[in-house]
Coordinates of C-alpha atoms and ligand atoms in Angstrom, one line a residue:
M1 CA -27.6 -6.1 -34.7
V2 CA -26.9 -9.1 -32.8
L3 CA -27.4 -12.6 -34.6
D4 CA -29.7 -10.3 -36.7
K5 CA -30.7 -13.0 -39.3
F6 CA -30.2 -16.1 -36.9
G7 CA -32.8 -14.4 -34.7
S8 CA -35.3 -13.7 -36.9
S9 CA -35.3 -16.9 -38.6
L10 CA -35.8 -18.3 -35.2
K11 CA -38.4 -15.8 -34.4
N12 CA -40.3 -17.0 -37.6
T13 CA -40.0 -20.7 -36.9
F14 CA -41.6 -20.2 -33.4
K15 CA -44.4 -18.1 -35.1
K16 CA -45.1 -20.3 -37.5
I17 CA -45.8 -22.9 -34.9
A18 CA -47.8 -20.5 -32.9
R19 CA -49.8 -19.8 -35.8
M20 CA -50.5 -23.9 -36.7
G21 CA -53.9 -25.0 -36.5
I22 CA -52.9 -28.8 -35.7
V23 CA -49.4 -29.7 -34.8
D24 CA -48.8 -33.3 -35.9
K25 CA -45.9 -35.3 -37.0
E26 CA -45.6 -33.8 -40.2
A27 CA -45.6 -30.3 -38.8
V28 CA -43.5 -31.0 -36.7
E29 CA -40.8 -32.5 -38.9
G30 CA -41.5 -29.5 -41.4
I31 CA -40.4 -27.1 -38.4
L32 CA -37.3 -29.2 -37.2
R33 CA -36.2 -29.0 -41.1
E34 CA -36.4 -25.2 -41.1
L35 CA -34.7 -25.2 -37.7
Q36 CA -32.1 -27.5 -39.4
R37 CA -31.8 -24.7 -42.4
T38 CA -31.5 -21.7 -39.5
L39 CA -28.8 -23.6 -37.5
I40 CA -26.5 -24.4 -40.5
T41 CA -26.8 -21.3 -42.0
S42 CA -25.3 -19.9 -38.7
D43 CA -22.5 -22.1 -39.2
V44 CA -23.3 -24.7 -36.4
D45 CA -21.6 -28.4 -37.0
V46 CA -24.1 -30.2 -38.9
A47 CA -23.5 -33.1 -36.5
L48 CA -24.6 -30.8 -33.4
V49 CA -27.9 -29.8 -35.4
A50 CA -28.8 -33.3 -36.2
Q51 CA -28.4 -34.4 -32.3
L52 CA -30.4 -31.3 -31.5
T53 CA -33.2 -31.7 -33.8
S54 CA -33.4 -35.5 -33.0
S55 CA -33.7 -35.0 -29.5
I56 CA -36.4 -32.6 -29.7
K57 CA -38.3 -34.9 -32.4
K58 CA -37.9 -37.7 -29.8
K59 CA -39.3 -35.5 -26.8
V60 CA -42.1 -33.9 -28.7
L61 CA -43.3 -37.0 -30.6
G62 CA -42.1 -39.8 -28.3
E63 CA -43.2 -38.5 -25.3
K64 CA -46.7 -37.5 -23.9
A65 CA -47.3 -33.8 -23.6
P66 CA -47.1 -33.3 -19.6
P67 CA -50.6 -33.0 -18.0
G68 CA -52.7 -29.9 -19.1
M69 CA -50.3 -28.9 -22.0
S70 CA -51.2 -29.5 -25.8
L71 CA -48.8 -31.0 -28.3
K72 CA -48.3 -27.6 -29.6
E73 CA -47.4 -26.1 -26.4
H74 CA -45.2 -29.1 -25.6
F75 CA -43.6 -28.7 -28.9
I76 CA -42.9 -24.6 -28.4
K77 CA -41.7 -25.6 -24.5
T78 CA -39.1 -28.3 -25.7
L79 CA -37.9 -26.3 -28.9
Y80 CA -37.5 -23.3 -26.6
D81 CA -35.6 -25.3 -23.6
N82 CA -33.4 -27.2 -26.1
V83 CA -32.3 -24.1 -28.3
V84 CA -31.6 -22.3 -24.8
A85 CA -29.4 -25.4 -23.9
F86 CA -27.9 -25.6 -27.3
L87 CA -26.6 -21.9 -27.2
G88 CA -25.4 -22.2 -23.6
A89 CA -24.5 -24.5 -21.1
E90 CA -25.2 -21.9 -18.0
K91 CA -25.5 -18.0 -17.3
G92 CA -22.2 -16.6 -17.3
E93 CA -21.2 -15.7 -13.8
I94 CA -18.5 -13.4 -13.0
A95 CA -18.3 -12.5 -9.2
L96 CA -18.3 -9.1 -8.3
K97 CA -15.4 -9.2 -6.1
K98 CA -11.5 -8.2 -5.8
Q99 CA -9.8 -10.6 -8.2
K100 CA -7.6 -11.4 -11.1
I101 CA -8.5 -12.0 -14.5
L102 CA -5.9 -13.3 -17.2
V103 CA -7.4 -12.6 -20.9
I104 CA -5.9 -15.0 -23.4
G105 CA -6.8 -15.8 -27.4
L106 CA -5.1 -15.8 -31.0
F107 CA -4.2 -12.7 -32.6
G108 CA -6.8 -10.0 -33.1
S109 CA -9.5 -11.8 -31.3
G110 CA -10.7 -9.0 -29.3
K111 CA -8.6 -9.2 -26.2
T112 CA -7.5 -6.0 -25.6
T113 CA -10.6 -4.5 -26.7
T114 CA -12.7 -6.9 -24.3
I115 CA -10.3 -5.9 -21.3
G116 CA -11.6 -2.3 -21.7
K117 CA -15.0 -3.1 -21.9
M118 CA -14.6 -5.5 -18.8
A119 CA -12.6 -2.8 -17.0
K120 CA -16.0 -0.2 -17.7
W121 CA -18.2 -3.2 -16.7
F122 CA -16.8 -3.8 -13.4
K123 CA -16.3 0.0 -12.7
V124 CA -20.0 0.8 -13.3
R125 CA -20.7 -2.1 -10.6
G126 CA -18.4 -0.2 -8.3
L127 CA -15.1 -2.1 -8.0
T128 CA -12.1 -0.1 -9.4
P129 CA -10.5 -1.9 -12.5
A130 CA -6.9 -1.7 -13.3
L131 CA -5.1 -3.2 -16.6
V132 CA -1.8 -4.9 -17.1
A133 CA 0.1 -4.7 -20.3
C134 CA 1.6 -8.3 -20.5
D135 CA 1.5 -8.1 -24.3
I136 CA 5.2 -7.2 -25.0
H137 CA 5.3 -8.7 -28.5
R138 CA 3.7 -6.4 -30.7
P139 CA 5.2 -2.7 -30.3
A140 CA 1.8 -0.9 -30.3
A141 CA 0.2 -3.1 -27.9
Q142 CA 1.1 -1.3 -24.8
T143 CA -0.1 2.2 -26.3
Q144 CA -3.3 0.6 -27.4
L145 CA -3.9 -0.7 -23.7
E146 CA -3.2 2.6 -22.5
Q147 CA -5.5 4.6 -24.6
I148 CA -8.3 2.1 -23.7
G149 CA -7.3 2.6 -20.2
D150 CA -7.8 6.5 -20.4
K151 CA -10.9 6.0 -22.1
V152 CA -12.4 3.9 -19.1
G153 CA -10.6 5.5 -16.3
A154 CA -8.5 2.4 -15.5
K155 CA -4.7 2.5 -14.5
V156 CA -2.6 0.7 -16.8
Y157 CA 0.5 -0.9 -15.3
K158 CA 3.5 -1.7 -18.1
K159 CA 6.5 -2.1 -15.6
G160 CA 9.0 -4.5 -17.0
K161 CA 10.8 -6.0 -20.2
K162 CA 9.3 -9.4 -20.2
A163 CA 5.5 -10.5 -19.9
E164 CA 6.2 -12.3 -16.9
D165 CA 8.1 -9.5 -15.3
V166 CA 5.3 -7.1 -16.3
A167 CA 2.9 -9.2 -14.4
K168 CA 5.1 -9.4 -11.2
N169 CA 5.6 -5.9 -10.9
A170 CA 1.9 -5.3 -11.4
L171 CA 1.1 -7.7 -8.8
K172 CA 3.2 -5.6 -6.2
D173 CA 2.1 -2.1 -7.2
A174 CA -1.5 -2.8 -8.2
K175 CA -4.3 -1.8 -5.5
E176 CA -7.2 -2.1 -7.4
D177 CA -10.1 -4.4 -7.0
V178 CA -10.3 -6.1 -10.3
I179 CA -6.9 -6.5 -12.1
I180 CA -7.1 -7.6 -15.7
F181 CA -4.1 -9.0 -17.6
D182 CA -3.6 -8.5 -21.4
S183 CA -1.8 -11.3 -23.0
A184 CA -0.1 -11.3 -26.4
G185 CA -1.9 -13.0 -29.1
R186 CA -0.3 -15.4 -31.9
D187 CA -1.7 -16.8 -35.2
A188 CA -2.2 -20.5 -33.6
L189 CA -1.8 -21.7 -30.0
D190 CA 1.8 -23.2 -30.3
G191 CA 4.3 -24.2 -27.7
K192 CA 5.6 -21.0 -27.6
L193 CA 2.3 -19.4 -26.8
A194 CA 1.1 -22.1 -24.6
K195 CA 4.6 -21.6 -22.3
E196 CA 4.1 -17.8 -22.0
L197 CA 0.5 -18.5 -20.7
K198 CA 1.2 -21.3 -18.6
N199 CA 4.1 -19.1 -16.9
L200 CA 1.5 -16.0 -16.7
G201 CA -1.0 -18.3 -15.0
K202 CA 1.9 -19.6 -12.3
I203 CA 2.8 -16.0 -11.6
I204 CA -0.9 -14.5 -11.3
Q205 CA -2.9 -17.2 -9.8
P206 CA -5.7 -15.9 -11.4
D207 CA -9.4 -16.1 -10.4
E208 CA -10.6 -16.3 -14.3
V209 CA -8.8 -17.1 -17.2
L210 CA -11.2 -16.1 -20.0
L211 CA -10.5 -16.9 -23.4
V212 CA -11.5 -14.5 -26.2
I213 CA -13.2 -16.1 -29.1
P214 CA -14.2 -13.8 -32.0
A215 CA -18.0 -15.0 -33.0
D216 CA -17.2 -15.2 -36.8
I217 CA -15.0 -18.1 -36.5
G218 CA -18.2 -20.0 -36.0
Q219 CA -17.8 -23.5 -35.6
A220 CA -14.0 -23.5 -35.1
A221 CA -14.8 -22.2 -31.7
R222 CA -15.1 -25.8 -30.5
K223 CA -11.7 -26.8 -31.3
Q224 CA -10.1 -23.6 -30.4
T225 CA -11.5 -23.8 -27.0
E226 CA -10.7 -27.3 -26.4
E227 CA -7.2 -26.5 -27.4
F228 CA -6.8 -23.7 -25.0
N229 CA -8.7 -25.5 -22.4
K230 CA -6.2 -28.5 -22.5
L231 CA -3.0 -26.5 -23.0
V232 CA -3.7 -23.8 -20.7
G233 CA -6.8 -23.9 -18.7
I234 CA -9.7 -21.6 -19.0
T235 CA -12.5 -20.7 -16.7
G236 CA -14.8 -19.4 -19.4
L237 CA -15.2 -17.4 -22.8
A238 CA -15.6 -14.2 -23.9
V239 CA -17.1 -14.3 -27.4
S240 CA -16.5 -11.2 -29.1
K241 CA -17.5 -9.4 -32.5
L242 CA -21.3 -10.9 -32.1
D243 CA -22.5 -8.0 -33.9
G244 CA -22.2 -8.2 -37.6
T245 CA -21.4 -11.9 -38.3
A246 CA -23.7 -14.4 -39.5
K247 CA -21.6 -17.1 -37.8
G248 CA -22.5 -16.2 -34.1
G249 CA -25.0 -19.2 -33.7
G250 CA -22.4 -21.2 -34.7
A251 CA -19.8 -20.4 -31.9
L252 CA -21.9 -19.9 -29.1
A253 CA -23.1 -23.5 -30.2
A254 CA -19.7 -24.7 -30.4
A255 CA -18.7 -23.2 -27.3
T256 CA -21.5 -24.8 -25.5
A257 CA -20.2 -27.9 -26.7
A258 CA -16.9 -27.4 -25.6
G259 CA -18.3 -27.4 -22.4
A260 CA -17.0 -24.0 -21.7
P261 CA -19.5 -21.4 -20.1
V262 CA -19.4 -18.3 -22.2
K263 CA -19.4 -15.4 -19.6
F264 CA -19.4 -12.2 -21.8
I265 CA -20.5 -11.2 -25.2
G266 CA -19.0 -8.7 -27.2
V267 CA -21.6 -6.8 -29.3
G268 CA -19.6 -3.8 -30.7
E269 CA -16.5 -2.0 -30.8
K270 CA -17.7 0.6 -28.0
M271 CA -16.5 0.4 -24.5
G272 CA -20.1 -0.3 -23.3
D273 CA -21.0 -3.0 -25.8
L274 CA -20.4 -5.9 -23.4
E275 CA -23.1 -8.0 -21.9
M276 CA -23.0 -10.8 -19.4
Y277 CA -24.2 -13.7 -21.1
D278 CA -27.4 -15.4 -20.4
P279 CA -28.8 -17.9 -22.7
K280 CA -32.2 -18.0 -21.3
R281 CA -32.5 -14.1 -21.9
F282 CA -30.7 -14.0 -24.9
V283 CA -33.1 -16.9 -26.6
S284 CA -36.1 -15.1 -25.5
M285 CA -34.8 -11.9 -26.8
L286 CA -33.9 -13.3 -30.3
I287 CA -37.5 -14.9 -30.4
G288 CA -39.0 -11.4 -29.6
Y289 CA -40.6 -12.3 -26.0
G290 CA -38.9 -9.1 -25.2
D291 CA -36.5 -8.9 -22.3
I292 CA -39.1 -10.1 -19.5
Q293 CA -36.4 -11.3 -17.5
G294 CA -34.6 -8.2 -17.2
L295 CA -37.9 -6.8 -16.4
L296 CA -38.4 -9.1 -13.4
D297 CA -34.6 -8.5 -12.5
K298 CA -35.2 -4.8 -12.7
A299 CA -38.2 -5.2 -10.5
K300 CA -36.1 -7.3 -7.7
E301 CA -33.6 -4.4 -7.9
A302 CA -36.0 -2.3 -6.9
G303 CA -37.3 -4.4 -3.9
I304 CA -40.5 -5.4 -5.4
E305 CA -42.0 -8.9 -5.3
E306 CA -42.4 -10.7 -8.6
E307 CA -45.9 -11.0 -8.2
G308 CA -46.2 -7.5 -8.3
V309 CA -44.9 -7.5 -12.1
K310 CA -46.7 -10.5 -13.1
K311 CA -49.8 -8.8 -11.9
M312 CA -49.0 -5.6 -13.5
L313 CA -48.2 -7.6 -16.8
E314 CA -51.4 -9.4 -16.7
G315 CA -53.2 -6.0 -16.3
K316 CA -55.1 -7.2 -13.5
F317 CA -55.2 -4.2 -11.1
T318 CA -58.0 -2.4 -9.7
L319 CA -57.7 0.9 -8.1
N320 CA -56.6 -0.6 -4.8
E321 CA -53.4 -1.6 -6.7
F322 CA -53.0 1.5 -8.8
M323 CA -51.3 3.5 -6.0
E324 CA -49.0 0.4 -5.1
Q325 CA -48.1 0.1 -8.7
I326 CA -47.3 3.9 -9.4
Q327 CA -45.2 3.8 -6.4
N328 CA -43.5 0.5 -7.5
M329 CA -43.1 1.8 -11.2
K330 CA -41.4 4.9 -10.0
K331 CA -38.9 2.7 -8.0
M332 CA -38.2 0.9 -11.1
G333 CA -37.7 3.6 -13.6
P334 CA -39.5 5.5 -16.1
L335 CA -42.5 3.6 -17.6
N336 CA -41.1 4.2 -21.2
K337 CA -38.0 2.2 -20.3
I338 CA -40.0 -0.8 -18.8
T339 CA -42.3 -0.8 -21.5
E340 CA -39.2 -1.0 -23.9
M341 CA -38.4 -4.4 -22.3
L342 CA -41.7 -5.7 -22.9
P343 CA -43.0 -7.9 -26.0
G344 CA -44.6 -5.8 -28.8
M345 CA -44.0 -2.6 -26.6
G346 CA -41.5 -0.6 -28.0
S347 CA -43.6 1.3 -30.4
L348 CA -46.2 2.2 -28.0
K349 CA -45.9 5.9 -27.0
I350 CA -46.6 6.6 -23.8
P351 CA -48.7 9.8 -23.0
K352 CA -45.9 12.3 -22.0
G353 CA -45.8 13.1 -18.5
M354 CA -48.4 10.6 -17.6
L355 CA -46.0 8.9 -15.3
D356 CA -44.5 12.0 -14.0
V357 CA -46.5 11.7 -11.2
Q358 CA -46.0 14.1 -8.2
E359 CA -45.9 13.5 -4.5
E360 CA -48.6 15.9 -4.2
K361 CA -50.6 14.5 -7.0
M362 CA -50.0 11.0 -5.4
K363 CA -51.3 12.0 -2.1
K364 CA -54.2 13.8 -3.8
W365 CA -55.0 10.3 -5.4
E366 CA -54.6 8.4 -2.1
H367 CA -57.6 10.9 -0.5
I368 CA -59.6 10.3 -3.4
I369 CA -59.1 6.4 -3.2
S370 CA -59.7 6.1 0.4
S371 CA -62.7 8.1 -0.2
M372 CA -64.4 5.5 -2.4
T373 CA -66.2 2.5 -1.3
K374 CA -64.7 -1.1 -1.5
K375 CA -66.6 -2.0 -4.6
E376 CA -66.0 1.1 -6.3
R377 CA -62.1 0.6 -5.7
E378 CA -62.5 -2.8 -7.0
E379 CA -64.7 -1.9 -9.8
P380 CA -64.0 1.3 -11.0
D381 CA -66.2 1.1 -14.0
I382 CA -69.3 1.6 -11.7
L383 CA -68.0 5.4 -11.1
T384 CA -71.1 7.5 -12.3
A385 CA -71.0 11.3 -12.3
S386 CA -73.1 11.4 -9.1
R387 CA -70.3 8.9 -7.4
I388 CA -67.6 11.2 -8.6
V389 CA -69.3 14.2 -7.0
R390 CA -69.7 12.4 -3.5
I391 CA -66.2 11.1 -3.7
A392 CA -64.7 14.4 -4.6
K393 CA -66.7 15.8 -1.5
G394 CA -65.2 13.2 0.7
A395 CA -61.8 13.7 -0.4
G396 CA -62.1 17.6 -0.3
T397 CA -61.2 18.2 -3.7
A398 CA -62.4 19.0 -7.0
E399 CA -64.4 16.6 -9.4
A400 CA -62.0 17.4 -12.0
E401 CA -59.1 15.7 -9.8
V402 CA -61.1 12.6 -9.6
R403 CA -61.5 12.3 -13.3
D404 CA -58.0 13.1 -14.1
L405 CA -57.0 10.0 -11.6
M406 CA -59.5 7.8 -13.5
K407 CA -58.0 8.7 -16.6
N408 CA -54.5 8.1 -15.9
Y409 CA -55.8 4.5 -14.3
K410 CA -57.6 3.7 -17.1
Q411 CA -54.8 4.4 -19.5
I412 CA -52.2 2.4 -17.4
K413 CA -54.6 -0.3 -17.2
K414 CA -55.1 -0.4 -20.7
I415 CA -51.3 -0.3 -21.4
M416 CA -50.9 -3.1 -19.0
K417 CA -53.5 -5.2 -21.0
M418 CA -51.7 -4.4 -24.4
T419 CA -48.5 -5.5 -22.5
K420 CA -49.8 -9.0 -22.0
G421 CA -49.1 -9.5 -25.8
G422 CA -51.7 -8.5 -28.1
K423 CA -52.9 -11.5 -29.6
A424 CA -49.9 -14.1 -29.1
F425 CA -49.7 -13.4 -25.5
K426 CA -53.3 -13.3 -24.4
R427 CA -54.4 -16.7 -26.1
G428 CA -53.1 -19.4 -27.3
P429 CA -50.1 -21.3 -26.6
F430 CA -47.9 -18.3 -25.8
A431 CA -50.0 -17.5 -22.6
K432 CA -48.9 -20.9 -20.9
L433 CA -45.6 -21.1 -22.2
A434 CA -45.0 -17.5 -20.9
R435 CA -46.6 -18.9 -17.7
Q436 CA -44.0 -21.7 -17.5
M437 CA -41.2 -19.4 -18.6
G438 CA -42.0 -17.5 -15.6
M439 CA -43.1 -14.6 -17.5
G440 CA -46.9 -14.8 -17.4
Ligands
GTP501 N1 -17.5 -4.9 -34.0 C1 -16.7 -5.5 -33.0 N2 -15.4 -5.4 -33.2 C2 -14.7 -5.8 -32.2 C3 -15.5 -6.3 -31.0 N3 -14.5 -6.5 -30.3 C4 -12.9 -6.2 -30.5 N4 -13.3 -5.9 -31.8 C5 -12.5 -5.3 -32.9 O1 -11.7 -6.1 -33.2 C6 -10.1 -5.7 -33.4 C7 -9.1 -6.6 -32.8 O2 -9.4 -6.1 -31.4 P1 -8.4 -6.2 -30.3 O3 -8.7 -5.9 -28.9 O4 -7.0 -5.3 -30.8 O5 -7.6 -7.7 -30.3 P2 -6.7 -8.4 -29.7 O6 -7.0 -9.8 -29.2 O7 -6.3 -7.7 -28.6 O8 -5.4 -8.4 -30.6 P3 -4.0 -8.7 -30.7 O9 -3.4 -8.0 -29.3 O10 -3.1 -8.1 -31.8 O11 -3.7 -10.2 -30.4 C8 -10.5 -4.2 -33.3 O12 -10.6 -3.3 -34.4 C9 -11.3 -4.1 -32.2 O13 -12.2 -2.7 -32.6 C10 -16.6 -6.5 -31.1 O14 -17.4 -7.2 -30.0 N5 -17.4 -6.2 -31.9
MG502 MG1 -4.2 -7.0 -27.8

């Protein structure tokens, strides 16, 4: 699991605030001490930790809560915003266009693996990748890149004796959309390595120079990032090996402090284990709000207004919206995939086949709903047996069909209500916070 311990400590801290009766100075200080412990355990630089907590304290205790917000809500929101900013300057943006990417980093940092993952990442997004084996120092390096290229289906260019020649030849030969250059690592960024990387930069003229930093070096990531940036120049970072290290929080905070945007995170050894880094989404996931942002993105992809998703999350829908929602959900993918992304929904079992709504059935349901009165559509609870008989007749269908529709509608409505987050999301500070974070 990514940042397992860090995530669960953070989650507990947020939970604790949510459960608090009164939030006063003492409570704020207690929580901030806990946050300090969590961060320090994750190898975050102590000076950075002190800065973070004192600025949160100043904002929460020194400033008045915005109108309509309680101190508790103000605290949660401030904490969330600050932790997000602490772990990432911005959302990692990588353009989906024809481009050249040079990947650099120390020995064993995960360059070659990350390159393979990136090739796959671009491929999935419709761009053809190619790999260039500019690591000519380690005998097995080119073979390793070729194996990885085979795995992800990317051509590997390796003609030439010197790194510079390999790059030049590849620039002539490669016609692929995204050309990713592997480079040699060293134990330290010495003059030799810097020179070679600078030469490669001059020859390649890359759109991106990504430095690969392994998460397990924790706060040392700051110095390394600054040095590489000064000597070679980088456009961003890929933080590898975020799985299975307790120091990931330290590495992410260090990268942020060095002012370098983290563009990718590596979360495993497999070629699919690469994610674009979005600190907001990342922290939301860690503290267990579920991948709400992901849901909104997904809805957007399907061309659905966010409004519709919000309504769905709020469980506010009448039979009028029912049809609309079912059609939308079909566009978004299987309901069980959607519910996986919602807080506390992972374990919920959706009745099998419930959303496997056939076209035919949808049509029937449309007839049924249009045979209802306006009031019946808006308040389906008033449907009595005699109304059902009338509706079935009007729609030219069996009463059982009307009941089947109602059963499905009620089940979905119930799920949507639960989705709103059981206790934490329905009442209390989380409801408002969720709204502010654009989730509710
Ligand atoms: N668990 C895990 N392992 C990773 C990840 N990324 C890389 N590795 C492993 O780290 C080791 C080194 O990875 P490489 O990609 O060979 O590193 P490199 O920077 O190219 O190394 P050199 O070319 O020798 O400098 C390999 O065993 C990878 O499987 C990751 O995100 N998670
Ligand atoms: Mg390598």
